[in-house]
Amino acid sequence: MKSSVSIRGMPKKTGFTVVNSSSHEDNFSAKELMVHGPTVNGWRSSRLCSYPQHLTLQLVERSRIRKLQLLAHQFMIPAKVEFHVGDSPPEASPPGFPGQFHRLGYVSLSDNEKTGFKARELKSVHVDAVGTYLRITLHRNHANRYNHYNQVLC
């Protein structure tokens, strides 16, 4: 997950810390999202988890978010991903409920059947929001023969 912020009209990546995830599989912690590189595993929900799954990111500073980018896995694909932004710390909201967060919207992802589950889909979402926290809600996975445990991966 990447987010772009605008400072004096120039977009740039902003850093974040993962502060919460509703689940993860061993060796696929949400903390993996904070590192970029070819050997990074990324975050994967636990096997046979309940949906929706949530990730909460704290931005390095209160930021104006103009664009969010999401790169989906080849076959561990959520059907829908929602984005919320806010300034309240996650512990101020009940688990699974964005509370003081403002809903930015959602994107639907392809089931990837047409590509034989070989391509990854990159979604760019253009928004105009300000906040300190970004909550990502991942809804039920697209079922397919490769995803035996009904997981999603970011």
Tab-separated table of N, CA, C and O in Angstrom, residues 8-132:
chain	number	residue	atom	x	y	z
A	8	ARG	N	2.764	21.716	-1.181
A	8	ARG	CA	3.040	22.755	-2.178
A	8	ARG	C	2.902	22.220	-3.601
A	8	ARG	O	3.720	22.517	-4.466
A	9	GLY	N	1.909	21.346	-3.822
A	9	GLY	CA	1.627	20.865	-5.164
A	9	GLY	C	2.484	19.702	-5.628
A	9	GLY	O	2.238	19.153	-6.672
A	10	MET	N	3.505	19.321	-4.877
A	10	MET	CA	4.379	18.233	-5.300
A	10	MET	C	4.026	16.955	-4.534
A	10	MET	O	4.194	16.902	-3.324
A	11	PRO	N	3.521	15.922	-5.231
A	11	PRO	CA	3.186	14.684	-4.534
A	11	PRO	C	4.442	13.934	-4.105
A	11	PRO	O	5.482	14.010	-4.755
A	12	LYS	N	4.332	13.238	-2.976
A	12	LYS	CA	5.426	12.408	-2.496
A	12	LYS	C	4.854	11.268	-1.681
A	12	LYS	O	3.727	11.340	-1.200
A	13	LYS	N	5.629	10.208	-1.556
A	13	LYS	CA	5.217	9.107	-0.696
A	13	LYS	C	5.325	9.555	0.746
A	13	LYS	O	6.212	10.315	1.098
A	14	THR	N	4.415	9.071	1.549
A	14	THR	CA	4.500	9.372	2.970
A	14	THR	C	4.695	8.067	3.732
A	14	THR	O	4.159	7.032	3.348
A	15	GLY	N	5.470	8.134	4.777
A	15	GLY	CA	5.714	6.952	5.577
A	15	GLY	C	4.556	6.652	6.511
A	15	GLY	O	3.710	7.507	6.774
A	16	PHE	N	4.521	5.435	6.989
A	16	PHE	CA	3.476	5.030	7.919
A	16	PHE	C	3.979	3.901	8.792
A	16	PHE	O	4.968	3.247	8.496
A	17	THR	N	3.264	3.701	9.886
A	17	THR	CA	3.501	2.586	10.789
A	17	THR	C	2.206	1.801	10.885
A	17	THR	O	1.133	2.401	11.003
A	18	VAL	N	2.296	0.497	10.819
A	18	VAL	CA	1.109	-0.328	11.000
A	18	VAL	C	0.836	-0.402	12.496
A	18	VAL	O	1.703	-0.802	13.269
A	19	VAL	N	-0.354	0.020	12.909
A	19	VAL	CA	-0.684	0.012	14.334
A	19	VAL	C	-1.661	-1.095	14.706
A	19	VAL	O	-1.800	-1.421	15.887
A	20	ASN	N	-2.318	-1.685	13.707
A	20	ASN	CA	-3.274	-2.735	14.019
A	20	ASN	C	-3.609	-3.547	12.774
A	20	ASN	O	-3.676	-3.001	11.678
A	21	SER	N	-3.803	-4.846	12.978
A	21	SER	CA	-4.353	-5.706	11.924
A	21	SER	C	-5.253	-6.724	12.601
A	21	SER	O	-4.979	-7.159	13.721
A	22	SER	N	-6.338	-7.072	11.939
A	22	SER	CA	-7.290	-7.985	12.566
A	22	SER	C	-6.776	-9.415	12.626
A	22	SER	O	-7.222	-10.189	13.468
A	23	SER	N	-5.832	-9.775	11.764
A	23	SER	CA	-5.205	-11.097	11.823
A	23	SER	C	-3.964	-11.090	10.945
A	23	SER	O	-3.728	-10.136	10.207
A	24	HIS	N	-3.189	-12.142	11.026
A	24	HIS	CA	-2.090	-12.358	10.086
A	24	HIS	C	-1.618	-13.801	10.203
A	24	HIS	O	-1.763	-14.427	11.240
A	25	GLU	N	-1.070	-14.306	9.112
A	25	GLU	CA	-0.478	-15.636	9.111
A	25	GLU	C	0.977	-15.512	9.560
A	25	GLU	O	1.605	-14.468	9.342
A	26	ASP	N	1.512	-16.546	10.189
A	26	ASP	CA	2.922	-16.532	10.594
A	26	ASP	C	3.799	-16.152	9.409
A	26	ASP	O	3.575	-16.599	8.286
A	27	ASN	N	4.799	-15.325	9.647
A	27	ASN	CA	5.751	-14.824	8.644
A	27	ASN	C	5.136	-13.853	7.638
A	27	ASN	O	5.770	-13.510	6.650
A	28	PHE	N	3.900	-13.420	7.873
A	28	PHE	CA	3.249	-12.452	6.988
A	28	PHE	C	2.579	-11.356	7.813
A	28	PHE	O	1.440	-10.982	7.570
A	29	SER	N	3.279	-10.829	8.779
A	29	SER	CA	2.768	-9.784	9.664
A	29	SER	C	2.491	-8.503	8.883
A	29	SER	O	3.150	-8.211	7.879
A	30	ALA	N	1.548	-7.723	9.367
A	30	ALA	CA	1.250	-6.437	8.738
A	30	ALA	C	2.452	-5.500	8.786
A	30	ALA	O	2.575	-4.586	7.977
A	31	LYS	N	3.386	-5.722	9.712
A	31	LYS	CA	4.603	-4.898	9.792
A	31	LYS	C	5.421	-5.004	8.505
A	31	LYS	O	6.204	-4.114	8.188
A	32	GLU	N	5.222	-6.093	7.745
A	32	GLU	CA	5.911	-6.269	6.461
A	32	GLU	C	5.556	-5.159	5.468
A	32	GLU	O	6.315	-4.886	4.549
A	33	LEU	N	4.396	-4.530	5.644
A	33	LEU	CA	3.971	-3.462	4.742
A	33	LEU	C	4.842	-2.220	4.866
A	33	LEU	O	4.858	-1.370	3.978
A	34	MET	N	5.591	-2.112	5.963
A	34	MET	CA	6.422	-0.928	6.198
A	34	MET	C	7.773	-1.025	5.498
A	34	MET	O	8.535	-0.069	5.490
A	35	VAL	N	8.073	-2.176	4.909
A	35	VAL	CA	9.348	-2.397	4.229
A	35	VAL	C	9.079	-2.640	2.750
A	35	VAL	O	8.175	-3.398	2.399
A	36	HIS	N	9.856	-1.984	1.900
A	36	HIS	CA	9.693	-2.181	0.461
A	36	HIS	C	10.937	-2.852	-0.089
A	36	HIS	O	12.054	-2.457	0.217
A	37	GLY	N	10.748	-3.892	-0.886
A	37	GLY	CA	11.870	-4.579	-1.491
A	37	GLY	C	11.431	-5.907	-2.072
A	37	GLY	O	10.335	-6.407	-1.771
A	38	PRO	N	12.284	-6.512	-2.895
A	38	PRO	CA	11.908	-7.751	-3.587
A	38	PRO	C	11.763	-8.969	-2.677
A	38	PRO	O	11.106	-9.935	-3.045
A	39	THR	N	12.340	-8.936	-1.489
A	39	THR	CA	12.279	-10.106	-0.610
A	39	THR	C	11.203	-9.985	0.474
A	39	THR	O	11.080	-10.856	1.328
A	40	VAL	N	10.405	-8.929	0.428
A	40	VAL	CA	9.384	-8.693	1.446
A	40	VAL	C	8.165	-9.581	1.163
A	40	VAL	O	7.715	-9.692	0.026
A	41	ASN	N	7.647	-10.214	2.211
A	41	ASN	CA	6.500	-11.107	2.063
A	41	ASN	C	5.168	-10.382	1.941
A	41	ASN	O	4.233	-10.882	1.335
A	42	GLY	N	5.036	-9.213	2.549
A	42	GLY	CA	3.747	-8.542	2.599
A	42	GLY	C	2.898	-9.091	3.737
A	42	GLY	O	3.322	-9.969	4.485
A	43	TRP	N	1.692	-8.565	3.873
A	43	TRP	CA	0.757	-9.019	4.909
A	43	TRP	C	-0.212	-10.020	4.307
A	43	TRP	O	-0.675	-9.842	3.176
A	44	ARG	N	-0.492	-11.069	5.059
A	44	ARG	CA	-1.472	-12.070	4.642
A	44	ARG	C	-2.398	-12.339	5.819
A	44	ARG	O	-1.943	-12.532	6.948
A	45	SER	N	-3.688	-12.361	5.560
A	45	SER	CA	-4.650	-12.677	6.621
A	45	SER	C	-4.430	-14.109	7.103
A	45	SER	O	-3.820	-14.927	6.407
A	46	SER	N	-4.936	-14.403	8.287
A	46	SER	CA	-4.816	-15.766	8.800
A	46	SER	C	-5.662	-16.717	7.946
A	46	SER	O	-6.569	-16.293	7.228
A	47	ARG	N	-5.368	-17.980	8.045
A	47	ARG	CA	-6.110	-18.995	7.298
A	47	ARG	C	-7.537	-19.082	7.807
A	47	ARG	O	-7.781	-19.056	9.003
A	48	LEU	N	-8.471	-19.167	6.885
A	48	LEU	CA	-9.900	-19.304	7.194
A	48	LEU	C	-10.387	-18.233	8.165
A	48	LEU	O	-11.182	-18.493	9.067
A	49	CYS	N	-9.903	-17.004	7.971
A	49	CYS	CA	-10.263	-15.881	8.847
A	49	CYS	C	-11.697	-15.437	8.593
A	49	CYS	O	-12.308	-15.777	7.583
A	50	SER	N	-12.215	-14.653	9.528
A	50	SER	CA	-13.528	-14.052	9.331
A	50	SER	C	-13.332	-12.729	8.583
A	50	SER	O	-12.270	-12.119	8.644
A	51	TYR	N	-14.360	-12.305	7.893
A	51	TYR	CA	-14.307	-11.057	7.131
A	51	TYR	C	-15.350	-10.096	7.649
A	51	TYR	O	-16.362	-10.533	8.181
A	52	PRO	N	-15.093	-8.801	7.504
A	52	PRO	CA	-13.945	-8.172	6.856
A	52	PRO	C	-12.696	-8.188	7.733
A	52	PRO	O	-12.775	-8.344	8.948
A	53	GLN	N	-11.543	-8.023	7.094
A	53	GLN	CA	-10.253	-7.873	7.758
A	53	GLN	C	-9.908	-6.381	7.746
A	53	GLN	O	-10.289	-5.661	6.817
A	54	HIS	N	-9.170	-5.934	8.774
A	54	HIS	CA	-8.831	-4.511	8.887
A	54	HIS	C	-7.337	-4.323	9.092
A	54	HIS	O	-6.706	-5.101	9.811
A	55	LEU	N	-6.810	-3.299	8.470
A	55	LEU	CA	-5.442	-2.824	8.705
A	55	LEU	C	-5.556	-1.349	9.061
A	55	LEU	O	-6.265	-0.598	8.381
A	56	THR	N	-4.864	-0.930	10.115
A	56	THR	CA	-4.854	0.489	10.474
A	56	THR	C	-3.419	0.981	10.416
A	56	THR	O	-2.532	0.397	11.033
A	57	LEU	N	-3.213	2.042	9.641
A	57	LEU	CA	-1.893	2.637	9.454
A	57	LEU	C	-1.882	4.023	10.091
A	57	LEU	O	-2.848	4.780	9.956
A	58	GLN	N	-0.801	4.345	10.777
A	58	GLN	CA	-0.606	5.698	11.296
A	58	GLN	C	0.422	6.374	10.409
A	58	GLN	O	1.553	5.890	10.252
A	59	LEU	N	0.037	7.481	9.799
A	59	LEU	CA	0.952	8.230	8.935
A	59	LEU	C	1.990	8.935	9.791
A	59	LEU	O	1.734	9.240	10.959
A	60	VAL	N	3.168	9.217	9.238
A	60	VAL	CA	4.243	9.840	10.013
A	60	VAL	C	3.845	11.217	10.538
A	60	VAL	O	4.374	11.670	11.550
A	61	GLU	N	2.906	11.864	9.865
A	61	GLU	CA	2.377	13.139	10.313
A	61	GLU	C	0.997	13.317	9.704
A	61	GLU	O	0.629	12.619	8.762
A	62	ARG	N	0.224	14.233	10.258
A	62	ARG	CA	-1.084	14.526	9.674
A	62	ARG	C	-0.845	14.984	8.236
A	62	ARG	O	-0.038	15.880	7.979
A	63	SER	N	-1.517	14.331	7.301
A	63	SER	CA	-1.204	14.538	5.887
A	63	SER	C	-2.464	14.727	5.057
A	63	SER	O	-3.523	14.211	5.393
A	64	ARG	N	-2.286	15.433	3.959
A	64	ARG	CA	-3.349	15.528	2.958
A	64	ARG	C	-3.092	14.406	1.954
A	64	ARG	O	-2.054	14.372	1.306
A	65	ILE	N	-4.039	13.511	1.856
A	65	ILE	CA	-3.906	12.337	0.990
A	65	ILE	C	-4.612	12.635	-0.321
A	65	ILE	O	-5.783	13.004	-0.335
A	66	ARG	N	-3.886	12.485	-1.402
A	66	ARG	CA	-4.438	12.746	-2.734
A	66	ARG	C	-4.610	11.468	-3.540
A	66	ARG	O	-5.462	11.395	-4.406
A	67	LYS	N	-3.751	10.471	-3.281
A	67	LYS	CA	-3.830	9.237	-4.056
A	67	LYS	C	-3.403	8.062	-3.192
A	67	LYS	O	-2.415	8.140	-2.471
A	68	LEU	N	-4.162	6.973	-3.279
A	68	LEU	CA	-3.812	5.714	-2.628
A	68	LEU	C	-3.607	4.686	-3.720
A	68	LEU	O	-4.355	4.668	-4.702
A	69	GLN	N	-2.599	3.836	-3.554
A	69	GLN	CA	-2.366	2.777	-4.524
A	69	GLN	C	-2.364	1.436	-3.811
A	69	GLN	O	-1.775	1.296	-2.742
A	70	LEU	N	-3.036	0.469	-4.409
A	70	LEU	CA	-3.151	-0.868	-3.865
A	70	LEU	C	-2.748	-1.861	-4.939
A	70	LEU	O	-3.279	-1.823	-6.051
A	71	LEU	N	-1.788	-2.719	-4.632
A	71	LEU	CA	-1.353	-3.752	-5.558
A	71	LEU	C	-1.861	-5.086	-5.037
A	71	LEU	O	-1.467	-5.530	-3.961
A	72	ALA	N	-2.752	-5.706	-5.792
A	72	ALA	CA	-3.374	-6.964	-5.371
A	72	ALA	C	-2.477	-8.159	-5.712
A	72	ALA	O	-1.694	-8.123	-6.659
A	73	HIS	N	-2.620	-9.215	-4.943
A	73	HIS	CA	-1.931	-10.480	-5.187
A	73	HIS	C	-2.569	-11.164	-6.401
A	73	HIS	O	-3.666	-10.819	-6.815
A	74	GLN	N	-1.898	-12.172	-6.947
A	74	GLN	CA	-2.403	-12.878	-8.123
A	74	GLN	C	-3.670	-13.674	-7.823
A	74	GLN	O	-4.548	-13.788	-8.664
A	75	PHE	N	-3.757	-14.282	-6.629
A	75	PHE	CA	-4.933	-15.107	-6.348
A	75	PHE	C	-5.508	-14.936	-4.938
A	75	PHE	O	-6.603	-15.395	-4.673
A	76	MET	N	-4.828	-14.260	-4.040
A	76	MET	CA	-5.378	-13.970	-2.705
A	76	MET	C	-5.957	-12.566	-2.738
A	76	MET	O	-5.410	-11.619	-2.172
A	77	ILE	N	-7.090	-12.422	-3.429
A	77	ILE	CA	-7.624	-11.126	-3.806
A	77	ILE	C	-8.930	-10.828	-3.069
A	77	ILE	O	-9.885	-11.604	-3.167
A	78	PRO	N	-8.995	-9.691	-2.366
A	78	PRO	CA	-10.283	-9.306	-1.777
A	78	PRO	C	-11.234	-8.837	-2.884
A	78	PRO	O	-10.800	-8.244	-3.870
A	79	ALA	N	-12.508	-9.107	-2.722
A	79	ALA	CA	-13.493	-8.663	-3.707
A	79	ALA	C	-13.647	-7.145	-3.664
A	79	ALA	O	-13.871	-6.504	-4.683
A	80	LYS	N	-13.480	-6.577	-2.459
A	80	LYS	CA	-13.678	-5.138	-2.282
A	80	LYS	C	-12.749	-4.652	-1.180
A	80	LYS	O	-12.512	-5.365	-0.204
A	81	VAL	N	-12.213	-3.439	-1.346
A	81	VAL	CA	-11.361	-2.808	-0.341
A	81	VAL	C	-11.918	-1.409	-0.075
A	81	VAL	O	-12.125	-0.631	-1.004
A	82	GLU	N	-12.157	-1.114	1.217
A	82	GLU	CA	-12.656	0.203	1.625
A	82	GLU	C	-11.542	0.980	2.301
A	82	GLU	O	-10.671	0.395	2.950
A	83	PHE	N	-11.611	2.312	2.174
A	83	PHE	CA	-10.626	3.191	2.796
A	83	PHE	C	-11.334	4.198	3.693
A	83	PHE	O	-12.350	4.776	3.302
A	84	HIS	N	-10.791	4.379	4.904
A	84	HIS	CA	-11.290	5.368	5.858
A	84	HIS	C	-10.095	6.186	6.352
A	84	HIS	O	-8.999	5.649	6.482
A	85	VAL	N	-10.311	7.454	6.655
A	85	VAL	CA	-9.258	8.300	7.188
A	85	VAL	C	-9.777	9.000	8.437
A	85	VAL	O	-10.975	9.251	8.554
A	86	GLY	N	-8.868	9.263	9.374
A	86	GLY	CA	-9.268	9.952	10.586
A	86	GLY	C	-8.078	10.434	11.385
A	86	GLY	O	-6.923	10.170	11.036
A	87	ASP	N	-8.368	11.135	12.469
A	87	ASP	CA	-7.328	11.649	13.346
A	87	ASP	C	-7.356	11.013	14.727
A	87	ASP	O	-6.483	11.271	15.543
A	88	SER	N	-8.362	10.182	15.006
A	88	SER	CA	-8.450	9.523	16.309
A	88	SER	C	-7.543	8.305	16.337
A	88	SER	O	-7.465	7.569	15.356
A	89	PRO	N	-6.880	8.059	17.458
A	89	PRO	CA	-6.092	6.832	17.554
A	89	PRO	C	-7.011	5.624	17.467
A	89	PRO	O	-8.174	5.691	17.867
A	90	PRO	N	-6.524	4.513	16.918
A	90	PRO	CA	-7.379	3.352	16.700
A	90	PRO	C	-8.029	2.823	17.975
A	90	PRO	O	-9.138	2.328	17.942
A	91	GLU	N	-7.368	2.959	19.123
A	91	GLU	CA	-7.944	2.433	20.359
A	91	GLU	C	-9.182	3.222	20.791
A	91	GLU	O	-9.941	2.786	21.641
A	92	ALA	N	-9.407	4.386	20.184
A	92	ALA	CA	-10.596	5.181	20.510
A	92	ALA	C	-11.839	4.630	19.823
A	92	ALA	O	-12.942	5.052	20.114
A	93	SER	N	-11.669	3.682	18.910
A	93	SER	CA	-12.791	3.093	18.186
A	93	SER	C	-12.899	1.616	18.530
A	93	SER	O	-11.885	0.945	18.697
A	94	PRO	N	-14.114	1.085	18.592
A	94	PRO	CA	-14.257	-0.357	18.824
A	94	PRO	C	-13.650	-1.153	17.667
A	94	PRO	O	-13.628	-0.659	16.541
A	95	PRO	N	-13.160	-2.367	17.913
A	95	PRO	CA	-12.571	-3.177	16.840
A	95	PRO	C	-13.547	-3.364	15.677
A	95	PRO	O	-14.726	-3.628	15.894
A	96	GLY	N	-13.038	-3.188	14.479
A	96	GLY	CA	-13.849	-3.384	13.290
A	96	GLY	C	-14.789	-2.237	12.955
A	96	GLY	O	-15.520	-2.295	11.990
A	97	PHE	N	-14.793	-1.169	13.775
A	97	PHE	CA	-15.676	-0.035	13.513
A	97	PHE	C	-14.833	1.221	13.414
A	97	PHE	O	-14.103	1.552	14.339
A	98	PRO	N	-14.923	1.944	12.295
A	98	PRO	CA	-14.047	3.092	12.113
A	98	PRO	C	-14.320	4.282	13.014
A	98	PRO	O	-13.520	5.193	13.070
A	99	GLY	N	-15.420	4.295	13.756
A	99	GLY	CA	-15.678	5.361	14.722
A	99	GLY	C	-15.555	6.750	14.139
A	99	GLY	O	-16.368	7.165	13.346
A	100	GLN	N	-14.527	7.485	14.545
A	100	GLN	CA	-14.314	8.856	14.098
A	100	GLN	C	-13.674	8.926	12.714
A	100	GLN	O	-13.244	9.970	12.296
A	101	PHE	N	-13.592	7.828	12.029
A	101	PHE	CA	-12.996	7.810	10.700
A	101	PHE	C	-14.045	8.205	9.658
A	101	PHE	O	-15.222	7.923	9.802
A	102	HIS	N	-13.576	8.851	8.614
A	102	HIS	CA	-14.427	9.276	7.501
A	102	HIS	C	-14.211	8.308	6.345
A	102	HIS	O	-13.069	8.042	5.955
A	103	ARG	N	-15.290	7.771	5.802
A	103	ARG	CA	-15.186	6.818	4.694
A	103	ARG	C	-14.820	7.562	3.418
A	103	ARG	O	-15.498	8.499	3.005
A	104	LEU	N	-13.728	7.133	2.791
A	104	LEU	CA	-13.289	7.745	1.536
A	104	LEU	C	-13.937	7.070	0.339
A	104	LEU	O	-14.089	7.678	-0.708
A	105	GLY	N	-14.249	5.785	0.482
A	105	GLY	CA	-14.831	5.038	-0.630
A	105	GLY	C	-14.251	3.647	-0.696
A	105	GLY	O	-13.614	3.176	0.246
A	106	TYR	N	-14.475	2.984	-1.822
A	106	TYR	CA	-13.992	1.617	-1.977
A	106	TYR	C	-13.603	1.354	-3.420
A	106	TYR	O	-13.966	2.108	-4.330
A	107	VAL	N	-12.859	0.281	-3.623
A	107	VAL	CA	-12.550	-0.218	-4.959
A	107	VAL	C	-12.919	-1.693	-5.004
A	107	VAL	O	-12.821	-2.399	-3.999
A	108	SER	N	-13.371	-2.138	-6.154
A	108	SER	CA	-13.618	-3.555	-6.392
A	108	SER	C	-12.445	-4.092	-7.197
A	108	SER	O	-11.908	-3.399	-8.062
A	109	LEU	N	-12.064	-5.310	-6.895
A	109	LEU	CA	-10.939	-5.926	-7.593
A	109	LEU	C	-11.410	-7.105	-8.437
A	109	LEU	O	-12.349	-7.814	-8.059
A	110	SER	N	-10.744	-7.321	-9.541
A	110	SER	CA	-11.053	-8.422	-10.442
A	110	SER	C	-10.739	-9.760	-9.776
A	110	SER	O	-9.819	-9.853	-8.960
A	111	ASP	N	-11.475	-10.795	-10.153
A	111	ASP	CA	-11.172	-12.131	-9.610
A	111	ASP	C	-9.926	-12.730	-10.258
A	111	ASP	O	-9.422	-13.744	-9.814
A	112	ASN	N	-9.435	-12.113	-11.330
A	112	ASN	CA	-8.190	-12.468	-12.011
A	112	ASN	C	-8.261	-13.790	-12.780
A	112	ASN	O	-7.247	-14.313	-13.213
A	113	GLU	N	-9.454	-14.328	-12.953
A	113	GLU	CA	-9.605	-15.587	-13.681
A	113	GLU	C	-9.153	-15.458	-15.140
A	113	GLU	O	-8.535	-16.363	-15.686
A	114	LYS	N	-9.432	-14.305	-15.759
A	114	LYS	CA	-9.092	-14.100	-17.173
A	114	LYS	C	-7.595	-14.176	-17.444
A	114	LYS	O	-7.179	-14.502	-18.540
A	115	THR	N	-6.760	-13.857	-16.442
A	115	THR	CA	-5.304	-13.893	-16.638
A	115	THR	C	-4.705	-15.226	-16.195
A	115	THR	O	-3.487	-15.385	-16.210
A	116	GLY	N	-5.554	-16.152	-15.779
A	116	GLY	CA	-5.034	-17.423	-15.267
A	116	GLY	C	-4.345	-17.250	-13.920
A	116	GLY	O	-3.454	-18.022	-13.576
A	117	PHE	N	-4.719	-16.208	-13.184
A	117	PHE	CA	-4.162	-15.908	-11.855
A	117	PHE	C	-2.665	-15.628	-11.925
A	117	PHE	O	-1.926	-15.929	-11.007
A	118	LYS	N	-2.225	-14.995	-13.026
A	118	LYS	CA	-0.795	-14.702	-13.199
A	118	LYS	C	-0.468	-13.224	-13.077
A	118	LYS	O	0.668	-12.869	-12.838
A	119	ALA	N	-1.451	-12.357	-13.251
A	119	ALA	CA	-1.195	-10.908	-13.213
A	119	ALA	C	-1.621	-10.339	-11.863
A	119	ALA	O	-2.444	-10.911	-11.166
A	120	ARG	N	-1.029	-9.201	-11.514
A	120	ARG	CA	-1.419	-8.469	-10.303
A	120	ARG	C	-2.092	-7.181	-10.741
A	120	ARG	O	-1.641	-6.538	-11.680
A	121	GLU	N	-3.154	-6.826	-10.058
A	121	GLU	CA	-3.913	-5.621	-10.404
A	121	GLU	C	-3.473	-4.463	-9.519
A	121	GLU	O	-3.434	-4.584	-8.305
A	122	LEU	N	-3.129	-3.341	-10.147
A	122	LEU	CA	-2.778	-2.123	-9.428
A	122	LEU	C	-3.945	-1.156	-9.532
A	122	LEU	O	-4.380	-0.814	-10.629
A	123	LYS	N	-4.465	-0.754	-8.384
A	123	LYS	CA	-5.562	0.218	-8.345
A	123	LYS	C	-5.031	1.517	-7.773
A	123	LYS	O	-4.369	1.523	-6.734
A	124	SER	N	-5.324	2.613	-8.428
A	124	SER	CA	-5.017	3.946	-7.923
A	124	SER	C	-6.339	4.627	-7.605
A	124	SER	O	-7.241	4.658	-8.440
A	125	VAL	N	-6.445	5.149	-6.400
A	125	VAL	CA	-7.664	5.811	-5.951
A	125	VAL	C	-7.323	7.268	-5.679
A	125	VAL	O	-6.459	7.552	-4.847
A	126	HIS	N	-7.977	8.167	-6.390
A	126	HIS	CA	-7.733	9.592	-6.202
A	126	HIS	C	-8.741	10.127	-5.198
A	126	HIS	O	-9.949	9.975	-5.373
A	127	VAL	N	-8.221	10.704	-4.122
A	127	VAL	CA	-9.049	11.224	-3.035
A	127	VAL	C	-8.526	12.606	-2.648
A	127	VAL	O	-7.480	13.036	-3.131
A	128	ASP	N	-9.230	13.268	-1.789
A	128	ASP	CA	-8.751	14.515	-1.199
A	128	ASP	C	-9.189	14.485	0.254
A	128	ASP	O	-10.338	14.794	0.571
A	129	ALA	N	-8.285	14.040	1.113
A	129	ALA	CA	-8.625	13.856	2.521
A	129	ALA	C	-7.414	14.198	3.377
A	129	ALA	O	-6.276	14.101	2.940
A	130	VAL	N	-7.687	14.586	4.624
A	130	VAL	CA	-6.625	14.910	5.570
A	130	VAL	C	-6.811	14.036	6.795
A	130	VAL	O	-7.931	13.842	7.272
A	131	GLY	N	-5.702	13.488	7.295
A	131	GLY	CA	-5.800	12.684	8.501
A	131	GLY	C	-4.460	12.154	8.951
A	131	GLY	O	-3.431	12.349	8.289
A	132	THR	N	-4.497	11.470	10.073
A	132	THR	CA	-3.309	10.866	10.671
A	132	THR	C	-3.336	9.350	10.568
A	132	THR	O	-2.299	8.705	10.573
